């Protein structure tokens, strides 16, 4: 059956064999080896009678550019097709598509250009840059999330004041067995059809705004859609401010920059990321509402987005007691959903390891198991710093709250009795001193949090600059090496010598600075379970030392790297001063 093979099949066969040969001996003369493979097949396959090495290079270039040409052959999706695909996006529906949804296909095709969202306040036009994974959830340690990650359609979100993602945590009134009304500590169960608050979402991409110089830049916001019951919510769009985002392109690659939204910003700071045109404070989360609510009321808002759509950002919040502060509103909390196989429910966790809420797919209802333990005291809300809830006053048997004055004016709580009116006790000097001391401790702790946040931001910025310089130096070496290889190929014996001058003794070596690893951001190191003295095997797909076994000499936890004896060894050069 060898005569049925085409030349393209043989090129692919030799190319796969060449990859294995390069893994075993990366310094082999690949061109000579390849020509020898062609000569071995000339007498076996008639199609290889006049084959040359240049024909293989043409085939390889054709294969490399084929995905790009195939993508260009597909017509570009329109904005209407994108919004319709977003509205129909339902991975947990009764008949999920086996090869991904239409929304995923459009975004991953790379053919979707920025599309118009609408004009905020009817003036400034905002656009959407579609991308998958624009608003990732922070990693939760294993001890806080005992379940495996659930393959779900969305992520969970919480904003305790600017946008509440749960009912108010005050106790609920209920009927008592003896008659009357009392309060219950039982957490509420909420269904998606009972309100319009955002609890689960799917991110569509980054929001762009036109700068004064005409360039389109990211505002830091992500356009998300409500992933609750589509027949009730109609995939309503929201805007959520991300914690970080790349400034160039879709992803921040080697040498790119990343913008950050700080947890604490000053009030009325218009230079802080996330401030919309015409606003004084940043908007962590808001619902997109049309300015003209009467027009197109039967059409979902998601399908009305476009150049001619005027909207206002609707901010919800202020329902919890807060004291005035100099800080602006805090960021929304994004959480991953985990699957509980015993209860057959999805569950998400706060940064303190508490269950924030659970979702039952069958009943489409949310519950809050750690209802009484959740607290948002100290967080920055829409109008200031959220205060801790005050302790409840004593209540009469039938459940009505009793004030301090009324309690002191009567001898019994159950009904009127002889008057025992007493003077209300005032604070003693010692109590005032204790109160003042408590306030000083809280203010000192608040200042310490601000300083810690600023130091963390400075450290993160320094690490990013180091990573940028490190990647730029590596890229310079790679580019110059590729250029030299290309010149040697084209010029042959006329190629210039490069092992002269200051490179006479260092040509072909790796600078020592490129062998040093760059530390990652504090608190985001992964535990790989590798220690010094362990015998490990290289399993990387494209590693030249794949399959080799060595002993770990050194482990750098902050950089997530390790040194293995006899693996990835190169000749390095030192600076003359060293």
Coordinates of C-alpha atoms in Angstrom, one line a residue:
X1 CA 0.0 0.0 0.0
X2 CA 3.1 2.3 -0.1
X3 CA 2.2 3.5 -3.6
X4 CA -0.9 5.1 -2.2
X5 CA 1.0 7.6 -0.1
X6 CA 1.3 11.2 -1.4
X7 CA 4.3 13.5 -1.0
X8 CA 2.5 15.4 1.7
X9 CA 2.0 12.2 3.7
X10 CA 5.8 11.5 3.4
X11 CA 6.7 15.0 4.4
X12 CA 4.6 14.7 7.5
X13 CA 6.1 11.3 8.3
X14 CA 9.7 12.6 8.1
X15 CA 8.8 15.8 10.0
X16 CA 7.4 13.8 12.9
X17 CA 10.5 11.5 12.9
X18 CA 12.7 14.6 12.8
X19 CA 11.1 15.9 16.0
X20 CA 12.1 12.7 17.8
X21 CA 15.6 12.8 16.5
X22 CA 16.1 16.4 17.7
X23 CA 14.9 15.5 21.1
X24 CA 17.6 12.8 21.3
X25 CA 20.4 14.8 19.7
X26 CA 19.6 18.6 19.5
X27 CA 23.0 19.3 17.8
X28 CA 22.5 17.0 14.8
X29 CA 22.9 18.4 11.3
X30 CA 19.2 18.5 10.6
X31 CA 19.5 19.5 6.9
X32 CA 21.9 16.6 6.1
X33 CA 19.8 14.1 8.0
X34 CA 16.7 15.3 6.2
X35 CA 18.3 14.9 2.8
X36 CA 19.4 11.4 3.7
X37 CA 15.8 10.6 4.6
X38 CA 14.7 11.8 1.2
X39 CA 17.3 9.7 -0.6
X40 CA 16.1 6.6 1.3
X41 CA 12.5 7.1 0.0
X42 CA 13.3 7.9 -3.7
X43 CA 13.2 4.3 -4.8
X44 CA 10.3 3.3 -2.6
X45 CA 7.7 6.0 -3.5
X46 CA 7.4 7.2 -7.1
X47 CA 6.2 10.6 -5.9
X48 CA 9.6 11.2 -4.3
X49 CA 11.6 10.7 -7.5
X50 CA 12.3 14.4 -8.0
X51 CA 11.8 15.6 -4.3
X52 CA 14.2 18.1 -2.9
X53 CA 14.8 19.7 0.5
X54 CA 13.3 23.0 -0.7
X55 CA 10.0 21.2 -1.5
X56 CA 9.8 20.2 2.1
X57 CA 10.4 23.8 3.2
X58 CA 7.5 24.9 0.9
X59 CA 5.3 22.3 2.4
X60 CA 6.2 23.2 5.9
X61 CA 5.4 26.9 5.2
X62 CA 2.1 25.9 3.7
X63 CA 1.2 23.9 6.8
X64 CA 2.1 26.7 9.1
X65 CA 0.0 29.2 7.3
X66 CA -3.0 26.9 6.7
X67 CA -4.9 27.8 9.9
X68 CA -4.6 31.5 9.2
X69 CA -5.8 31.0 5.6
X70 CA -8.7 28.8 6.8
X71 CA -9.7 31.4 9.4
X72 CA -9.6 34.2 6.8
X73 CA -11.8 32.1 4.5
X74 CA -14.5 32.1 7.1
X75 CA -16.6 35.3 7.0
X76 CA -16.3 37.6 10.0
X77 CA -19.1 37.3 12.5
X78 CA -21.4 40.3 12.8
X79 CA -22.3 42.0 16.0
X80 CA -25.9 40.7 15.8
X81 CA -24.6 37.2 15.5
X82 CA -22.3 37.7 18.5
X83 CA -25.1 39.1 20.8
X84 CA -27.5 36.3 19.6
X85 CA -24.8 33.7 20.4
X86 CA -24.3 35.3 23.9
X87 CA -28.1 35.2 24.5
X88 CA -28.3 31.5 23.5
X89 CA -25.3 30.5 25.5
X90 CA -26.5 27.8 27.9
X91 CA -23.9 25.0 28.6
X92 CA -26.1 23.6 31.4
X93 CA -29.2 23.4 29.2
X94 CA -31.0 20.2 28.3
X95 CA -29.0 19.7 25.0
X96 CA -25.5 21.2 25.3
X97 CA -23.6 21.2 22.0
X98 CA -20.9 18.4 22.0
X99 CA -18.2 20.6 20.3
X100 CA -18.7 23.8 22.3
X101 CA -21.2 26.6 21.9
X102 CA -21.5 29.1 19.1
X103 CA -20.3 31.9 21.4
X104 CA -17.1 29.9 22.1
X105 CA -16.6 29.3 18.4
X106 CA -16.9 33.0 17.6
X107 CA -14.6 34.2 20.3
X108 CA -11.9 31.5 19.7
X109 CA -11.9 32.1 15.9
X110 CA -9.9 35.3 16.3
X111 CA -12.1 36.9 13.6
X112 CA -14.2 39.0 16.0
X113 CA -13.3 42.6 16.1
X114 CA -14.3 45.0 18.9
X115 CA -18.1 45.7 18.8
X116 CA -20.1 48.6 20.1
X117 CA -21.8 48.3 23.5
X118 CA -23.5 51.7 23.6
X119 CA -23.1 55.2 24.8
X120 CA -22.8 55.7 28.5
X121 CA -25.0 58.6 29.7
X122 CA -25.8 58.9 26.0
X123 CA -22.4 60.5 25.2
X124 CA -19.2 58.3 25.3
X125 CA -19.2 55.2 23.2
X126 CA -17.9 51.9 24.8
X127 CA -16.9 48.9 22.9
X128 CA -16.3 45.2 23.7
X129 CA -13.2 43.2 23.0
X130 CA -14.5 39.6 23.1
X131 CA -12.2 37.2 25.0
X132 CA -12.6 34.1 27.1
X133 CA -11.4 34.2 30.7
X134 CA -11.5 38.0 31.1
X135 CA -12.5 37.9 34.8
X136 CA -10.9 34.9 36.5
X137 CA -11.6 34.0 40.1
X138 CA -8.7 34.1 42.6
X139 CA -7.3 30.8 43.7
X140 CA -8.7 29.3 46.9
X141 CA -6.3 27.2 49.0
X142 CA -7.1 23.5 49.1
X143 CA -8.0 23.5 52.7
X144 CA -10.7 26.1 52.1
X145 CA -12.2 24.3 49.1
X146 CA -12.4 20.5 49.8
X147 CA -14.1 19.7 46.5
X148 CA -12.8 19.4 43.0
X149 CA -13.4 22.2 40.5
X150 CA -16.8 21.9 38.9
X151 CA -17.1 22.3 35.2
X152 CA -19.8 25.0 35.3
X153 CA -21.0 27.7 33.0
X154 CA -20.1 30.7 35.1
X155 CA -18.5 32.1 38.2
X156 CA -20.1 33.5 41.4
X157 CA -19.9 37.1 42.5
X158 CA -20.5 39.1 45.7
X159 CA -20.4 42.8 46.4
X160 CA -21.7 43.3 49.9
X161 CA -22.7 47.0 49.6
X162 CA -22.4 48.5 46.1
X163 CA -24.3 45.5 44.7
X164 CA -25.6 42.9 47.2
X165 CA -25.5 39.4 45.8
X166 CA -27.5 38.0 48.6
X167 CA -30.4 39.1 50.8
X168 CA -29.8 41.3 53.8
X169 CA -28.4 39.3 56.6
X170 CA -30.9 40.5 59.1
X171 CA -33.0 37.8 60.8
X172 CA -36.3 37.0 59.0
X173 CA -39.7 37.4 60.7
X174 CA -41.9 34.3 61.0
X175 CA -45.0 33.2 62.9
X176 CA -44.5 31.7 66.4
X177 CA -46.4 28.6 67.6
X178 CA -48.1 30.7 70.4
X179 CA -49.2 33.4 68.0
X180 CA -47.6 36.7 67.1
X181 CA -44.4 37.2 65.1
X182 CA -40.8 36.4 66.0
X183 CA -37.5 36.4 64.2
X184 CA -35.7 33.4 62.8
X185 CA -31.9 32.8 62.3
X186 CA -32.6 30.4 59.4
X187 CA -30.8 31.4 56.2
X188 CA -33.1 32.4 53.4
X189 CA -33.6 30.3 50.2
X190 CA -33.8 32.4 47.1
X191 CA -34.8 31.5 43.6
X192 CA -33.7 33.3 40.5
X193 CA -37.2 34.4 39.6
X194 CA -37.7 36.2 43.0
X195 CA -35.3 39.1 42.3
X196 CA -32.9 40.5 39.6
X197 CA -29.6 40.5 41.5
X198 CA -26.5 39.1 39.9
X199 CA -25.2 35.9 41.5
X200 CA -23.7 33.9 38.7
X201 CA -22.3 35.3 35.5
X202 CA -20.3 34.6 32.4
X203 CA -17.7 37.0 31.1
X204 CA -17.7 38.1 27.5
X205 CA -14.6 40.3 27.3
X206 CA -12.9 43.7 28.0
X207 CA -14.6 47.0 27.8
X208 CA -12.8 49.6 25.6
X209 CA -13.1 53.4 25.7
X210 CA -11.7 55.9 23.2
X211 CA -8.9 58.0 24.6
X212 CA -8.3 61.7 23.8
X213 CA -5.6 60.8 21.3
X214 CA -7.9 58.5 19.4
X215 CA -6.6 55.2 20.7
X216 CA -9.0 52.6 22.2
X217 CA -7.9 51.6 25.7
X218 CA -9.3 49.2 28.3
X219 CA -11.3 50.8 31.1
X220 CA -10.6 47.8 33.4
X221 CA -14.3 46.7 33.3
X222 CA -15.5 43.3 32.0
X223 CA -18.9 42.9 30.3
X224 CA -20.7 39.9 31.9
X225 CA -24.1 38.4 31.4
X226 CA -26.5 37.0 34.0
X227 CA -26.4 33.2 33.8
X228 CA -29.5 32.5 35.9
X229 CA -32.8 31.4 34.3
X230 CA -32.7 32.8 30.8
X231 CA -36.5 33.0 30.5
X232 CA -36.6 35.3 33.5
X233 CA -33.3 37.2 33.4
X234 CA -32.8 37.2 29.6
X235 CA -29.0 37.3 30.0
X236 CA -29.0 40.9 31.3
X237 CA -25.6 42.6 30.8
X238 CA -23.5 44.0 33.7
X239 CA -20.2 45.7 34.0
X240 CA -17.7 44.5 36.6
X241 CA -14.3 46.1 37.4
X242 CA -11.5 43.5 37.3
X243 CA -8.7 43.4 39.8
X244 CA -6.1 43.3 36.9
X245 CA -6.0 43.4 33.2
X246 CA -3.5 43.5 30.3
X247 CA -2.9 46.9 28.6
X248 CA -1.9 45.6 25.2
X249 CA -3.9 43.1 23.1
X250 CA -5.9 40.4 24.7
X251 CA -3.3 38.9 27.0
X252 CA -0.2 40.4 28.6
X253 CA 2.5 38.3 27.1
X254 CA 6.3 38.5 27.6
X255 CA 7.3 42.2 28.1
X256 CA 3.6 43.3 28.4
X257 CA 2.2 45.5 31.1
X258 CA -0.6 44.7 33.5
X259 CA -2.9 47.4 35.1
X260 CA -4.2 46.9 38.6
X261 CA -7.2 48.1 40.5
X262 CA -6.3 48.6 44.1
X263 CA -8.5 47.3 46.9
X264 CA -8.5 50.7 48.5
X265 CA -8.7 54.0 46.6
X266 CA -9.5 57.6 47.7
X267 CA -13.0 58.9 47.5
X268 CA -13.5 61.3 44.5
X269 CA -10.3 60.0 42.9
X270 CA -11.0 60.5 39.2
X271 CA -7.6 59.1 38.2
X272 CA -8.3 55.7 39.7
X273 CA -9.0 52.9 37.2
X274 CA -12.6 52.2 36.7
X275 CA -14.0 55.7 36.7
X276 CA -16.6 56.3 33.9
X277 CA -16.7 59.6 32.1
X278 CA -18.6 62.1 34.1
X279 CA -18.3 60.2 37.4
X280 CA -16.2 61.1 40.4
X281 CA -15.7 57.6 41.9
X282 CA -15.0 54.3 40.3
X283 CA -17.8 51.8 39.6
X284 CA -16.9 48.3 40.8
X285 CA -20.2 46.8 39.5
X286 CA -23.3 48.1 37.8
X287 CA -26.2 47.0 35.8
X288 CA -26.7 48.3 32.2
X289 CA -30.1 50.0 32.0
X290 CA -31.4 51.9 28.9
X291 CA -31.9 55.6 29.3
X292 CA -35.2 55.3 27.4
X293 CA -36.9 52.6 29.3
X294 CA -40.1 52.7 27.3
X295 CA -38.5 52.1 23.9
X296 CA -38.1 48.4 23.0
X297 CA -39.4 47.1 26.3
X298 CA -40.1 43.6 24.8
X299 CA -36.6 43.2 23.5
X300 CA -33.8 42.0 25.9
X301 CA -31.2 44.6 26.7
X302 CA -28.4 42.3 25.5
X303 CA -29.9 42.3 22.0
X304 CA -30.3 46.1 22.0
X305 CA -26.6 46.9 22.5
X306 CA -25.0 48.8 19.7
X307 CA -23.9 52.3 18.4
X308 CA -27.4 53.8 19.0
X309 CA -28.0 52.3 22.4
X310 CA -27.8 54.9 25.3
X311 CA -27.6 53.5 28.8
X312 CA -26.8 54.5 32.4
X313 CA -24.9 52.4 34.9
X314 CA -27.3 51.5 37.7
X315 CA -25.5 51.0 41.0
X316 CA -27.3 49.2 43.8
X317 CA -26.3 49.5 47.4
X318 CA -26.2 51.5 50.6
X319 CA -28.6 49.2 52.4
X320 CA -26.1 48.4 55.2
X321 CA -25.0 50.8 57.9
X322 CA -21.7 52.6 57.0
X323 CA -19.7 55.4 58.4
X324 CA -18.2 58.1 56.2
X325 CA -14.6 57.5 55.2
X326 CA -12.0 58.9 52.8
X327 CA -11.9 55.8 50.7
X328 CA -14.0 55.0 47.6
X329 CA -16.0 51.8 47.0
X330 CA -14.2 48.5 47.1
X331 CA -14.0 45.8 44.4
X332 CA -16.5 43.0 43.8
X333 CA -15.5 39.5 45.0
X334 CA -15.3 36.8 42.3
X335 CA -15.5 33.1 43.3
X336 CA -15.3 29.8 41.6
X337 CA -18.1 27.2 41.8
X338 CA -17.2 23.8 43.2
X339 CA -19.3 20.6 42.9
X340 CA -20.4 18.8 46.1
X341 CA -21.1 15.2 44.9
X342 CA -22.9 14.3 48.1
X343 CA -25.5 17.1 48.2
X344 CA -25.4 17.4 44.3
X345 CA -25.1 21.1 44.6
X346 CA -22.6 23.8 43.5
X347 CA -20.9 25.7 46.3
X348 CA -18.5 28.7 46.4
X349 CA -16.3 29.9 49.2
X350 CA -15.2 33.3 50.6
X351 CA -11.5 34.2 51.1
X352 CA -12.0 33.1 54.8
X353 CA -13.0 29.6 53.9
X354 CA -16.8 30.1 54.6
X355 CA -19.5 28.8 52.3
X356 CA -20.8 31.9 50.7
X357 CA -23.7 30.2 49.0
X358 CA -25.0 27.0 47.4
X359 CA -26.9 26.5 44.2
X360 CA -29.3 23.6 43.5
X361 CA -29.5 23.0 39.7
X362 CA -32.8 21.1 40.1
X363 CA -34.7 23.7 42.0
X364 CA -32.7 26.6 40.7
X365 CA -32.5 28.0 44.2
X366 CA -29.7 29.6 46.2
X367 CA -29.1 28.9 49.9
X368 CA -26.6 30.4 52.5
X369 CA -25.4 27.7 55.0
X370 CA -22.9 30.0 56.8
X371 CA -25.6 32.8 56.9
X372 CA -25.0 33.9 60.5
X373 CA -21.2 33.8 60.2
X374 CA -20.8 36.0 57.1
X375 CA -19.7 39.5 57.9
X376 CA -18.7 42.5 55.7
X377 CA -17.6 44.8 58.5
X378 CA -14.6 46.9 57.6
X379 CA -15.1 46.6 53.8
X380 CA -15.5 49.7 51.7
X381 CA -19.0 50.1 50.5
X382 CA -20.7 52.6 48.2
X383 CA -21.0 55.3 50.9
X384 CA -18.2 54.4 53.3
X385 CA -16.8 51.7 55.5
X386 CA -19.4 49.1 56.5
X387 CA -20.0 48.8 60.2
X388 CA -20.6 45.7 62.2
X389 CA -24.3 44.9 62.9
X390 CA -25.4 46.1 66.3
X391 CA -26.5 43.6 68.9
X392 CA -30.2 43.0 69.0
X393 CA -32.3 44.5 71.8
X394 CA -34.2 42.3 74.2
X395 CA -37.6 41.2 73.0
X396 CA -40.9 40.5 74.6
X397 CA -42.3 36.9 74.4
X398 CA -44.4 37.7 71.4
X399 CA -41.4 39.0 69.6
X400 CA -41.7 42.9 69.7
X401 CA -38.4 44.6 70.4
X402 CA -38.2 46.5 73.7
X403 CA -36.2 49.7 74.0
X404 CA -33.9 50.4 76.9
X405 CA -36.1 53.2 78.4
X406 CA -39.2 51.0 78.2
X407 CA -37.4 48.1 79.9
X408 CA -36.1 50.3 82.7
X409 CA -39.6 51.8 83.2
X410 CA -41.4 48.6 83.9
X411 CA -40.8 45.9 86.5
X412 CA -41.7 43.0 84.2
X413 CA -41.1 42.5 80.6
X414 CA -44.4 40.7 79.9
X415 CA -46.7 43.6 80.8
X416 CA -47.2 46.8 82.8
X417 CA -46.4 46.7 86.5
X418 CA -45.3 49.0 89.3
X419 CA -43.1 51.8 88.2
X420 CA -39.4 51.3 88.7
X421 CA -38.2 54.2 86.6
X422 CA -34.5 54.8 87.0
X423 CA -32.1 57.2 85.6
X424 CA -30.4 56.0 82.4
X425 CA -26.8 55.1 83.2
X426 CA -24.2 57.4 81.5
X427 CA -20.7 56.4 80.4
X428 CA -18.1 56.7 83.2
X429 CA -14.7 58.2 82.5
X430 CA -13.2 54.7 82.3
X431 CA -15.7 53.6 79.7
X432 CA -15.0 56.7 77.7
X433 CA -11.3 55.9 77.9
X434 CA -11.9 52.3 76.8
X435 CA -14.0 53.5 73.9
X436 CA -11.4 55.9 72.8
X437 CA -8.7 53.2 73.0
X438 CA -10.8 50.9 70.9
X439 CA -11.2 53.6 68.2
X440 CA -7.4 54.2 68.2
X441 CA -6.7 50.5 67.7
X442 CA -9.2 50.4 64.8
X443 CA -7.7 53.5 63.2
X444 CA -4.2 52.1 63.6
X445 CA -5.3 48.8 62.0
X446 CA -6.9 50.7 59.1
X447 CA -3.7 52.7 58.5
X448 CA -1.7 49.4 58.6
X449 CA -4.0 47.9 56.0
X450 CA -3.5 50.8 53.7
X451 CA 0.3 50.7 54.1
X452 CA 0.4 47.0 53.6
X453 CA -1.7 47.4 50.4
X454 CA 0.6 50.1 49.1
X455 CA 3.7 48.0 49.9
X456 CA 2.2 45.0 48.1
X457 CA 1.5 47.1 45.1
X458 CA 5.0 48.5 45.0
X459 CA 6.4 44.9 45.3
X460 CA 4.2 43.7 42.5
X461 CA 5.2 46.6 40.3
X462 CA 8.9 45.9 40.9
X463 CA 8.5 42.2 40.2
X464 CA 6.7 43.0 36.9
X465 CA 9.5 45.3 35.9
X466 CA 12.1 42.6 36.6
X467 CA 10.1 40.1 34.6
X468 CA 9.8 42.5 31.8
X469 CA 13.6 43.2 31.7
X470 CA 14.3 39.5 32.0
X471 CA 12.0 38.6 29.1
X472 CA 13.3 41.4 27.0
X473 CA 16.9 40.2 27.4
X474 CA 15.9 36.6 26.6
X475 CA 14.0 37.8 23.5
X476 CA 17.0 39.8 22.3
X477 CA 19.2 36.7 22.5
X478 CA 16.6 34.5 20.7
X479 CA 16.1 37.1 17.9
X480 CA 19.8 37.6 17.3
X481 CA 20.3 33.8 17.3
X482 CA 17.5 33.3 14.8
X483 CA 18.9 36.1 12.6
X484 CA 22.4 34.6 12.7
X485 CA 21.0 31.2 11.8
X486 CA 19.1 32.7 8.9
X487 CA 22.1 34.5 7.6
X488 CA 24.3 31.4 7.8
X489 CA 21.7 29.5 5.8
X490 CA 21.4 32.1 3.0
X491 CA 25.1 33.1 2.8
X492 CA 26.7 29.7 3.4
X493 CA 30.5 30.0 3.3
X494 CA 30.2 33.8 2.9
X495 CA 28.5 34.1 6.3
X496 CA 30.5 36.3 8.7
X497 CA 32.4 35.0 11.7
X498 CA 30.8 36.0 15.0
X499 CA 33.3 34.5 17.4
X500 CA 35.6 37.5 17.2
X501 CA 36.2 40.7 19.3
X502 CA 34.5 40.7 22.6
X503 CA 32.7 37.4 21.7
X504 CA 35.8 35.5 21.0
X505 CA 35.6 33.6 24.2
X506 CA 31.9 33.9 25.0
X507 CA 30.2 33.1 21.6
X508 CA 27.7 30.3 22.0
X509 CA 27.4 30.7 25.7
X510 CA 24.4 31.9 27.8
X511 CA 24.7 35.1 29.9
X512 CA 24.5 34.3 33.6
X513 CA 21.7 36.9 34.1
X514 CA 19.4 34.8 31.8
X515 CA 19.9 31.7 34.0
X516 CA 18.5 33.5 37.1
X517 CA 14.8 32.9 37.8
X518 CA 12.4 35.8 38.5
X519 CA 10.3 35.5 41.7
X520 CA 6.5 35.5 41.3
X521 CA 4.1 37.7 43.2
X522 CA 4.0 37.1 46.9
X523 CA 1.3 34.6 48.0
X524 CA 0.7 33.0 44.6
X525 CA 3.2 30.2 44.7
X526 CA 2.1 26.7 43.8
X527 CA 3.0 23.6 45.9
X528 CA 4.6 21.1 43.5
X529 CA 5.7 18.6 46.2
X530 CA 9.3 18.5 45.1
X531 CA 12.1 18.6 47.6
X532 CA 15.9 18.6 47.4
X533 CA 17.3 15.1 46.9
X534 CA 14.2 13.8 45.0
X535 CA 14.7 11.9 41.7
X536 CA 12.6 13.4 39.0
X537 CA 11.9 12.8 35.3
X538 CA 11.5 15.6 32.7
X539 CA 8.1 15.2 31.0
X540 CA 7.7 18.4 29.1
X541 CA 6.3 18.0 25.6
X542 CA 8.9 20.2 23.9
X543 CA 11.8 19.9 26.3
X544 CA 15.0 18.7 24.7
X545 CA 15.8 16.7 27.9
X546 CA 12.5 14.9 27.8
X547 CA 12.7 11.5 29.5
X548 CA 15.9 12.2 31.4
X549 CA 16.1 11.5 35.1
X550 CA 18.1 13.5 37.6
X551 CA 18.4 14.5 41.3
X552 CA 17.0 17.8 42.5
X553 CA 19.8 20.0 43.7
X554 CA 17.9 23.2 44.6
X555 CA 14.3 24.3 44.8
X556 CA 13.3 28.0 44.6
X557 CA 9.7 28.1 45.9
X558 CA 9.2 31.8 45.2
X559 CA 10.1 31.4 41.5
X560 CA 8.5 27.9 41.2
X561 CA 11.7 26.5 39.7
X562 CA 14.2 23.8 40.6
X563 CA 17.7 22.8 39.5
X564 CA 18.3 19.2 38.5
X565 CA 21.8 17.7 38.2
X566 CA 22.7 17.0 34.6
X567 CA 19.5 18.5 33.1
X568 CA 19.3 21.5 30.8
X569 CA 23.0 22.2 31.2
X570 CA 24.5 25.0 29.1
X571 CA 27.8 26.9 28.9
X572 CA 27.4 30.2 30.6
X573 CA 29.6 33.3 30.6
X574 CA 30.4 35.8 33.4
X575 CA 30.9 39.5 33.1
X576 CA 34.6 40.5 32.9
X577 CA 34.4 42.3 36.2
X578 CA 33.3 39.0 37.8

